[in-house]
Coordinates of C-alpha atoms in Angstrom, one line a residue:
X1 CA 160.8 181.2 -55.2
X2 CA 159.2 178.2 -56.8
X3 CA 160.4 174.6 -55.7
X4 CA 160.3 171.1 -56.9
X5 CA 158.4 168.3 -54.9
X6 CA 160.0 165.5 -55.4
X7 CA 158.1 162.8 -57.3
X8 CA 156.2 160.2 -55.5
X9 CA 156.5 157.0 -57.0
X10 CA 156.2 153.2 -55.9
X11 CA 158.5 150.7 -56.9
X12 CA 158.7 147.2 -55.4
X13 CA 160.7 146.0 -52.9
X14 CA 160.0 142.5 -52.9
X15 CA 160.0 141.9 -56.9
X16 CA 156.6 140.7 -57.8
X17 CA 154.9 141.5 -54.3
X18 CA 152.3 144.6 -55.9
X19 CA 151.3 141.9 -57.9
X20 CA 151.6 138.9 -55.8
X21 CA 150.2 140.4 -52.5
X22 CA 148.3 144.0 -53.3
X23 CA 149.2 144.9 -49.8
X24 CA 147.9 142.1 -48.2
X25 CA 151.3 141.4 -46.3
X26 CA 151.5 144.8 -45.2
X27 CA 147.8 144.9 -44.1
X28 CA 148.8 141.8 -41.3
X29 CA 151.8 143.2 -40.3
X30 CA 150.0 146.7 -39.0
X31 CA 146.8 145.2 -38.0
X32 CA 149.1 142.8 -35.9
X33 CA 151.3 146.1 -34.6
X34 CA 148.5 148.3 -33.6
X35 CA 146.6 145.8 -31.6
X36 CA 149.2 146.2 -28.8
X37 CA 149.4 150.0 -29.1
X38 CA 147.6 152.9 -27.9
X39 CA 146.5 154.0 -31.3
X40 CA 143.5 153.2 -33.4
X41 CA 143.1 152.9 -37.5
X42 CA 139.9 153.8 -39.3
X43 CA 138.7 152.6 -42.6
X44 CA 136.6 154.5 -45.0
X45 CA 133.8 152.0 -43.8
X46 CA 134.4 153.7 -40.2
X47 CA 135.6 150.0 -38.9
X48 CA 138.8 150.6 -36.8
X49 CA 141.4 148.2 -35.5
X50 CA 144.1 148.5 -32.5
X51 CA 144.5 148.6 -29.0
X52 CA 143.4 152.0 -28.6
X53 CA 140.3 153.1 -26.3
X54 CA 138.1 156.5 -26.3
X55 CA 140.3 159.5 -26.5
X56 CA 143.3 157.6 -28.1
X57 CA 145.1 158.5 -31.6
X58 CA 142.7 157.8 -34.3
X59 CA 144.9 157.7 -38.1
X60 CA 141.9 157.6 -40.9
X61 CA 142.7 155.4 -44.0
X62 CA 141.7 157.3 -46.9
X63 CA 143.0 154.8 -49.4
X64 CA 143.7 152.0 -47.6
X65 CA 144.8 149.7 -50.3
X66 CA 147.0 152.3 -52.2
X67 CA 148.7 153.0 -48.3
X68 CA 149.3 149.4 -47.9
X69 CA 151.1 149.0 -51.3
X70 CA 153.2 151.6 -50.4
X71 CA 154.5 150.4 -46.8
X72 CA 154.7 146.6 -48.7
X73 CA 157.1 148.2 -51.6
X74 CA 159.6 150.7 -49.1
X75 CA 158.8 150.1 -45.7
X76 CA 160.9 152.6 -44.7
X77 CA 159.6 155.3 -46.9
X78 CA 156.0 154.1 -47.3
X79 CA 154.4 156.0 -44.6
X80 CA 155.8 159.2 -44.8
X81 CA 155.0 159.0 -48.8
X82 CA 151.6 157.6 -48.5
X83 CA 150.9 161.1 -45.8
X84 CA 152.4 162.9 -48.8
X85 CA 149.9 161.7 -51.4
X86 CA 146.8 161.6 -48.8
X87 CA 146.3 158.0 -48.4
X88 CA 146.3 158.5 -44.7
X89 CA 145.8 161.6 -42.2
X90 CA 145.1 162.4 -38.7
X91 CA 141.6 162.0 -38.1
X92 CA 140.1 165.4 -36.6
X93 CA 140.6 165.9 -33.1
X94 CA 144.1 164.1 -33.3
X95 CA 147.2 165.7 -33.4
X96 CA 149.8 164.3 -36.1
X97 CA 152.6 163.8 -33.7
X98 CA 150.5 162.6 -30.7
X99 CA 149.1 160.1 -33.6
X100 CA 153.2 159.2 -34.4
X101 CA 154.0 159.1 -30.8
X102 CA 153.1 155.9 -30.6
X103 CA 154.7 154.3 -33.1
X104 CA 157.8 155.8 -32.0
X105 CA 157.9 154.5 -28.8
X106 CA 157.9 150.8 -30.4
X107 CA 160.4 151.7 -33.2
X108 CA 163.0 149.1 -32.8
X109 CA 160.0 146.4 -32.0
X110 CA 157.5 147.2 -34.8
X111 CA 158.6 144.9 -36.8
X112 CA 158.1 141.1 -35.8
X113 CA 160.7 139.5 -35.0
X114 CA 160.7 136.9 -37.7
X115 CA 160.5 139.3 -40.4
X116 CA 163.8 141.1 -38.9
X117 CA 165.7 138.6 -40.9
X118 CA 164.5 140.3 -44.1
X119 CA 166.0 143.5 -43.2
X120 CA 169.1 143.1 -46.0
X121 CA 165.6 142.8 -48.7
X122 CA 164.2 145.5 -47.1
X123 CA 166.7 148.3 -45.8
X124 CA 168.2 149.9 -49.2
X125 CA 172.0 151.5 -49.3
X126 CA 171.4 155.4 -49.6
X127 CA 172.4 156.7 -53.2
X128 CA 175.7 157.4 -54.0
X129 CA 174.8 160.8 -55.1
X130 CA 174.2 161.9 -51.8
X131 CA 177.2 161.1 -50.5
X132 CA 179.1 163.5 -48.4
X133 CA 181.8 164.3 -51.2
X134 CA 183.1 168.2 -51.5
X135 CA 181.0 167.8 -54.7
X136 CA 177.6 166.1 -52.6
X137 CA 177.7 167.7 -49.6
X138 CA 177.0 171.1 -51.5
X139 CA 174.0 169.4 -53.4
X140 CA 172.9 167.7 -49.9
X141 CA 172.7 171.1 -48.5
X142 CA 171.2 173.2 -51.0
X143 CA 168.7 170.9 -51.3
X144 CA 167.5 171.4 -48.2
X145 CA 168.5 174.8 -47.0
X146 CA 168.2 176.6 -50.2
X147 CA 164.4 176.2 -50.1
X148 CA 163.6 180.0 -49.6
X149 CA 164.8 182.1 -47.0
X150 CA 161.4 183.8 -46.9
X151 CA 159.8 179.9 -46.3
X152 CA 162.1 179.8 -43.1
X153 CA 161.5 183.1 -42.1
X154 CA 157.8 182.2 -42.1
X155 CA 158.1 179.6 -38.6
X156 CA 161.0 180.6 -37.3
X157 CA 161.8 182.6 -34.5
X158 CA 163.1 186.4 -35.3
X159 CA 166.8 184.4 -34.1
X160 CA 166.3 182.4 -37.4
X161 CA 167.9 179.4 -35.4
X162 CA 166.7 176.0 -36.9
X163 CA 168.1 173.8 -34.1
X164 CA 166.5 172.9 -30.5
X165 CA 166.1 175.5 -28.3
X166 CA 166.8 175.7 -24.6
X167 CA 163.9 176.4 -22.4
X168 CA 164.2 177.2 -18.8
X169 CA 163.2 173.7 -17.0
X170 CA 161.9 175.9 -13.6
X171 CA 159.5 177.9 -15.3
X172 CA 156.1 176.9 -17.4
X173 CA 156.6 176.3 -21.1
X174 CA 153.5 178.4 -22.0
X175 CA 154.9 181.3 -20.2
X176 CA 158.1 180.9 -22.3
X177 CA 158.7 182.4 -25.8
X178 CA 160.7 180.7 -28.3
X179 CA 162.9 183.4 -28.9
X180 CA 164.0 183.6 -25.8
X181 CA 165.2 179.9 -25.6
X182 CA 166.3 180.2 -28.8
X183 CA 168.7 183.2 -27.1
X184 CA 169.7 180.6 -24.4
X185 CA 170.6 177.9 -26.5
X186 CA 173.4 180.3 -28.6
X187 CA 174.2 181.6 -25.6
X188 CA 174.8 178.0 -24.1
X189 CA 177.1 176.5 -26.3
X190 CA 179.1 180.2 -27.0
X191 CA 179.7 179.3 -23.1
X192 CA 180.5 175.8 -23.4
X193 CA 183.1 177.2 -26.5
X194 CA 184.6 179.6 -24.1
X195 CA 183.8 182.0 -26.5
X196 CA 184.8 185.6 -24.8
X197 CA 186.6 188.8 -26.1
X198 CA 189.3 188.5 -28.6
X199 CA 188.7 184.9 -29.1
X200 CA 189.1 183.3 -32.7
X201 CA 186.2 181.5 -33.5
X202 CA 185.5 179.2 -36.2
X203 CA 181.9 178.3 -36.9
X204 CA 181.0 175.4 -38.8
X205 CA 177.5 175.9 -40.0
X206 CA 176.4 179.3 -40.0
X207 CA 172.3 179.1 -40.3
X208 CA 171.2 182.6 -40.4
X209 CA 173.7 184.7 -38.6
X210 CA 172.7 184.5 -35.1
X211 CA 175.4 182.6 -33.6
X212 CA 177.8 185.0 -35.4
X213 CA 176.3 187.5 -34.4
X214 CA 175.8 186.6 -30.7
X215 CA 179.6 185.9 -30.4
X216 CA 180.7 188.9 -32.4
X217 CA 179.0 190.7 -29.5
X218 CA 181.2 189.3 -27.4
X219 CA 184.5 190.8 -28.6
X220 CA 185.0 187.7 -30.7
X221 CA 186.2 187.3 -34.3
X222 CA 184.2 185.1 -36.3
X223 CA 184.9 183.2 -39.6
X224 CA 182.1 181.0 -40.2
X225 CA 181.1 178.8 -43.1
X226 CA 178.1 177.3 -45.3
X227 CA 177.6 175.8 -48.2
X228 CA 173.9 177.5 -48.8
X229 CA 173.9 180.5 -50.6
X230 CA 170.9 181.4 -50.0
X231 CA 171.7 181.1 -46.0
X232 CA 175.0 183.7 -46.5
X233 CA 172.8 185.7 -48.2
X234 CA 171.1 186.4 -45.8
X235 CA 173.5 186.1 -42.7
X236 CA 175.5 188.8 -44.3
X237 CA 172.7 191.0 -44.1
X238 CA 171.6 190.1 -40.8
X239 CA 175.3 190.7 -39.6
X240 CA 175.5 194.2 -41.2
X241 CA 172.7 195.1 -39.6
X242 CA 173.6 194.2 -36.1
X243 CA 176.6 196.0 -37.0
X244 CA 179.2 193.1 -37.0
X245 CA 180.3 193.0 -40.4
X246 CA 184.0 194.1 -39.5
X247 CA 184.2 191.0 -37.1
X248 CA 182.8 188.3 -39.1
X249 CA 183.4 186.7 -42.4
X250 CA 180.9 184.2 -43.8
X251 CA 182.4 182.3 -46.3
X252 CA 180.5 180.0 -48.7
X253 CA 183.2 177.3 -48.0
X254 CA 183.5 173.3 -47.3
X255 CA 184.2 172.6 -43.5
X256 CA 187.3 170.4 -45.1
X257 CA 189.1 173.7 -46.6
X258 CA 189.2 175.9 -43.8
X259 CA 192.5 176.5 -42.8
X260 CA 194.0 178.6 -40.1
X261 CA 193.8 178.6 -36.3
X262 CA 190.6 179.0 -33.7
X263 CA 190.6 179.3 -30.1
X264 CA 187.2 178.1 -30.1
X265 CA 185.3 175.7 -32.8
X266 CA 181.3 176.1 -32.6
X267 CA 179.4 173.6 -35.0
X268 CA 175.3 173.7 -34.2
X269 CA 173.7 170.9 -35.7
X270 CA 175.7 170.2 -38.9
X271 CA 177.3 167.0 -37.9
X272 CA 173.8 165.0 -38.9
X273 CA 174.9 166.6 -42.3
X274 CA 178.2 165.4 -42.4
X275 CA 177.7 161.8 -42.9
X276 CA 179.0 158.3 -41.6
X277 CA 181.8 158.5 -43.9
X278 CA 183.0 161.7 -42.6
X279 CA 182.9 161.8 -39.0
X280 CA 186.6 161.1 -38.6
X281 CA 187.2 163.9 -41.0
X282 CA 184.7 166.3 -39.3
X283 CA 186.6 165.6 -36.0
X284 CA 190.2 165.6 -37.7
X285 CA 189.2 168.8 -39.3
X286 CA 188.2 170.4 -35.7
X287 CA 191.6 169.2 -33.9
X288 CA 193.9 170.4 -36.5
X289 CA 192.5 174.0 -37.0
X290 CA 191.8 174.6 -32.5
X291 CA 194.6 176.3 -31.0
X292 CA 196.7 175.1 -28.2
X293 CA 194.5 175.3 -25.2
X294 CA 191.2 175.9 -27.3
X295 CA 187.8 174.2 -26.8
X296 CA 185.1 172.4 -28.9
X297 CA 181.3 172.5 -28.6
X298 CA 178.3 171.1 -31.0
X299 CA 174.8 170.8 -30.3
X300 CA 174.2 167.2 -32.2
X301 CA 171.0 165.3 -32.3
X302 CA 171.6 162.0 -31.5
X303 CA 170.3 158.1 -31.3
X304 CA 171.2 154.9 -29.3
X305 CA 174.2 153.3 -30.5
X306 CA 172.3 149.8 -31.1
X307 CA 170.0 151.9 -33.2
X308 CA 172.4 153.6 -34.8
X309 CA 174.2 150.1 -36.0
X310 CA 170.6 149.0 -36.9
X311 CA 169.7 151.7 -39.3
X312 CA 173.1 153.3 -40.5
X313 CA 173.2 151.4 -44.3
X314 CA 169.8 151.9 -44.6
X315 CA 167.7 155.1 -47.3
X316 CA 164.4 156.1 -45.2
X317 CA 161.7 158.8 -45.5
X318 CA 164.0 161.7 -44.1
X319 CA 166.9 161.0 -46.6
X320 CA 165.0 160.7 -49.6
X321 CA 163.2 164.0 -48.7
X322 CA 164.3 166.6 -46.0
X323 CA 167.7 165.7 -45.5
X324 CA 169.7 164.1 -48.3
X325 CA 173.0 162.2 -46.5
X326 CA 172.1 162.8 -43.4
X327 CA 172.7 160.4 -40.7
X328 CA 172.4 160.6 -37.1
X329 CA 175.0 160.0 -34.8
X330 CA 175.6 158.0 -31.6
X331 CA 177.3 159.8 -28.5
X332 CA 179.4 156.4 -28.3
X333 CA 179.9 157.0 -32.0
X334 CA 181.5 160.3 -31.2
X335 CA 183.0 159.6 -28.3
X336 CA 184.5 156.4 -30.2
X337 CA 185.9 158.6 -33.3
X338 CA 187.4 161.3 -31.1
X339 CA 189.4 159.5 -29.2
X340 CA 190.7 157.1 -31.9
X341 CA 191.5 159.2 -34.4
X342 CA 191.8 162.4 -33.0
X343 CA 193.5 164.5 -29.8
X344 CA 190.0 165.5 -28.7
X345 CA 188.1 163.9 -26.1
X346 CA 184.2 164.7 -24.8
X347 CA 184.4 166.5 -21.4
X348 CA 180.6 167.2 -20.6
X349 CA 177.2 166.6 -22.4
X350 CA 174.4 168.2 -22.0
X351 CA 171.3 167.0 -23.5
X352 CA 167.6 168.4 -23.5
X353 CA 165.7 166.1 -26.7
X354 CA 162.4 167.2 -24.6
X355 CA 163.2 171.0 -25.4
X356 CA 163.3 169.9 -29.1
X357 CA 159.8 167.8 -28.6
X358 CA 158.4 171.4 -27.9
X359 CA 160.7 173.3 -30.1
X360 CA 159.4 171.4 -32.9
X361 CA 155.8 171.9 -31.7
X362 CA 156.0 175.0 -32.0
X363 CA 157.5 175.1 -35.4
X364 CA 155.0 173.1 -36.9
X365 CA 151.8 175.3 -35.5
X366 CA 153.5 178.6 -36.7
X367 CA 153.6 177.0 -40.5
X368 CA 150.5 175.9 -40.3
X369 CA 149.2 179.4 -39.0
X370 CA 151.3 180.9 -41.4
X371 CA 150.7 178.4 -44.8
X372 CA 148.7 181.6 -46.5
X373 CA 152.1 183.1 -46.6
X374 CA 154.0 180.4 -47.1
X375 CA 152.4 178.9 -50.4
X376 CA 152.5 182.4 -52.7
X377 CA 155.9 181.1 -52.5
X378 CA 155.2 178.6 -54.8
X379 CA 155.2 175.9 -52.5
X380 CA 152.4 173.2 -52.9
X381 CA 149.8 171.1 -50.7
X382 CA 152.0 168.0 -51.4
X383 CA 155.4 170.1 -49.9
X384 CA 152.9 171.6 -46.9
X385 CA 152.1 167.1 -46.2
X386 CA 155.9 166.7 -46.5
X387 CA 156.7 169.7 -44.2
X388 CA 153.9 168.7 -41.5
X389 CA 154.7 164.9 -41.8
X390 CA 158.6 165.8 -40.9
X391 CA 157.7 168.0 -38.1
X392 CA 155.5 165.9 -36.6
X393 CA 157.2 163.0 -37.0
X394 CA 160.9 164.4 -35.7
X395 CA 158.5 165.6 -32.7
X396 CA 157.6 162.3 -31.6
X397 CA 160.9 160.9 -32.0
X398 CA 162.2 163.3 -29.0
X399 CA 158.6 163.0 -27.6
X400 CA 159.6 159.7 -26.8
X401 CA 162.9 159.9 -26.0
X402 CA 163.7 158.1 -29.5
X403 CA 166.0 160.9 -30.6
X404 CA 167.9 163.4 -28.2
X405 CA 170.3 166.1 -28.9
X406 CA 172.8 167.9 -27.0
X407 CA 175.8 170.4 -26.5
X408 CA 179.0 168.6 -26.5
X409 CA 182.0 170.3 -25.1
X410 CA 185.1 168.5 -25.9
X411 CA 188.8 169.3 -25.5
X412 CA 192.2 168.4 -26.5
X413 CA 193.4 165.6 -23.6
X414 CA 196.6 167.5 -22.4
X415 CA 194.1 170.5 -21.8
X416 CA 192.0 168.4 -19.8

């Protein structure tokens, strides 16, 4: 299956400033960042600047001017674009994440403060086409998730789960196999559900199957629901294979028409999908369709709240290109929305954004071990940047505790 990279183009933020300044703005502002950082930059001429020593992070400048012009026009999308076109790369013997982890350690001080009062120039509103409608969502998602199946198949574990695994914290992670945290993380939140034999479960999200699967194998009934075709596809399959096809339904379905009733509501990793706009109906959706005395869990990557209020009208790298209407969430965010608008209220969290540091590690070496596979597909060397640049970059942001994510339980309050 062949897929579109999406165009690269630079437009100006600031008006006149690739004709004003070339870069030259831009230039300061990083030479002035990295001289307090761990990190070093190389130009073509082999000169570097930072605060790194011997053995630290070492980012080579292949075109420095075009890289500049890029972070002076879209800040926010400048870096992962210029990676994209080869302006920049790691320099060899650095790893792309380690090279990122820096920068996301600082991520709410890179920019100076003086310049933070240009944030309204800077930050731009994310499209209206990607928002969250019936109508968007199912564009947002097949975007994304509609790639290939075969692409995902390539890095993934045999689970198929594309969300954090749980590894065991009292063992080595080299002795561990992904699969097998990938097992405990299903296994985790099927718990935190109270998902047992004979319970009606509703899963919002359905990824590949595995989760169905998992709790079908419990005695449970499943209906669970996608908006990738490509993803029931292949969950059907995986479903009839395990044998399971008489206990779950997978229904290509918005998580706003589902109705009915579900002792137990399991969402892994969707609610990033669902959007700002939504939450309260995501949440309203959940509380009207659990049964008396039923329970909630999500696994939800997550962000500090001040962060959160920081970034939340703003279109960056991720939106434009992995995830279209995505946002992150806050667990203040979600613990404000549920118990404002809804009968639901957060009774534990468990979160484990280090496990998703090394999940994503190991994501990122298996498609690059596996690229001579992947690219028959029909992907290109501009999608394989893209890909790399996301992993590593989502890596660092858990790396350094930027990003977490966790499994939610939550619970109607007269059940609590």
């Amino acid at each position: 299956m062949t897929t579109d990279v999406p165009r690269i183009e630079l437009t100006p933020t600031f008006g006149l400033s690739k004709v004003l300044t070339r870069g030259a703005v831009a230039r300061r502002i990083v030479h002035a960042t990295v001289a307090g950082m761990d990190v070093r930059l190389r130009y073509p001429d082999g000169t570097e600047v930072g605060g790194g020593g011997p053995g630290s992070p070492v980012l080579e400048l292949v075109r420095p001017g075009a890289m500049f012009r890029r972070l002076e026009a879209h800040p926010k999308i400048g870096l992962g674009e210029g990676y994209m076109a080869g302006d920049w790369r790691a320099a060899p013997g650095t790893d792309l994440a380690q090279a990122l982890m820096p920068f996301a350690a600082r991520m709410g001080r890179l920019v100076p403060k003086p310049l933070l009062s240009l944030r309204g120039v800077v930050d731009r509103a994310m499209p209206s086409a990607q928002r969250n409608t019936l109508e968007g969502s199912r564009s947002n998602i097949s975007a994304h998730y509609d790639l290939s199946n075969e692409l995902f198949a390539a890095f993934l574990d045999p689970s198929m789960s594309y969300s954090s695994a749980i590894f065991d914290a009292g063992r080595p992670l080299a002795e561990q196999d992904l699969h097998e945290a990938q097992v405990r993380k299903v296994e985790a939140i099927l718990d935190a559900a109270s998902v047992g034999r004979d319970s009606r479960v509703l899963e919002i999200g359905t990824g590949w199957g595995e989760l169905a699967i998992r709790a079908a194998r419990r005695g449970a009934t499943v209906v669970s629901v996608t908006l990738s075709a490509e993803q029931r596809a292949l969950a059907m399959e995986r479903i009839a294979a395990a044998g399971f096809a008489d206990r779950v339904e997978v229904r290509l379905q918005d998580y706003r028409e589902v109705e009915g009733q579900f002792d137990s509501v399991v969402s892994v990793e969707m609610i990033e999908a669902v959007g700002e706009e939504y939450w309260e109906t995501y949440f309203r959706k959940i509380d009207e369709v659990l049964a008396p005395g039923g329970a909630v869990a999500i696994q939800a990557i997550l962000m500090e709240h001040h962060r959160l209020m920081a970034t939340k009208g703003s279109f960056g790298w991720i939106q434009k290109y992995i995830f279209p209407g995505g946002l992150i969430p806050s667990m203040q965010a979600i613990r404000e929305v549920t118990r404002d608008r809804t009968d639901l209220r957060v009774e534990r969290v468990h979160g484990f954004g280090t496990d998703y540091a090394e999940t994503l590690r190991r994501w990122r070496e298996t498609f690059d071990a596996q690229w001579s596979e992947i690219r028959p597909l029909g992907f290109d060397e501009t999608f394989k940047r893209m890909w790399d640049f996301y992993l590593a970059y989502c890596e660092a942001g858990f790396a350094t505790h930027y990003l977490d994510v966790a499994q939610i339980r939550l619970a109607r309050k007269e059940n609590r």
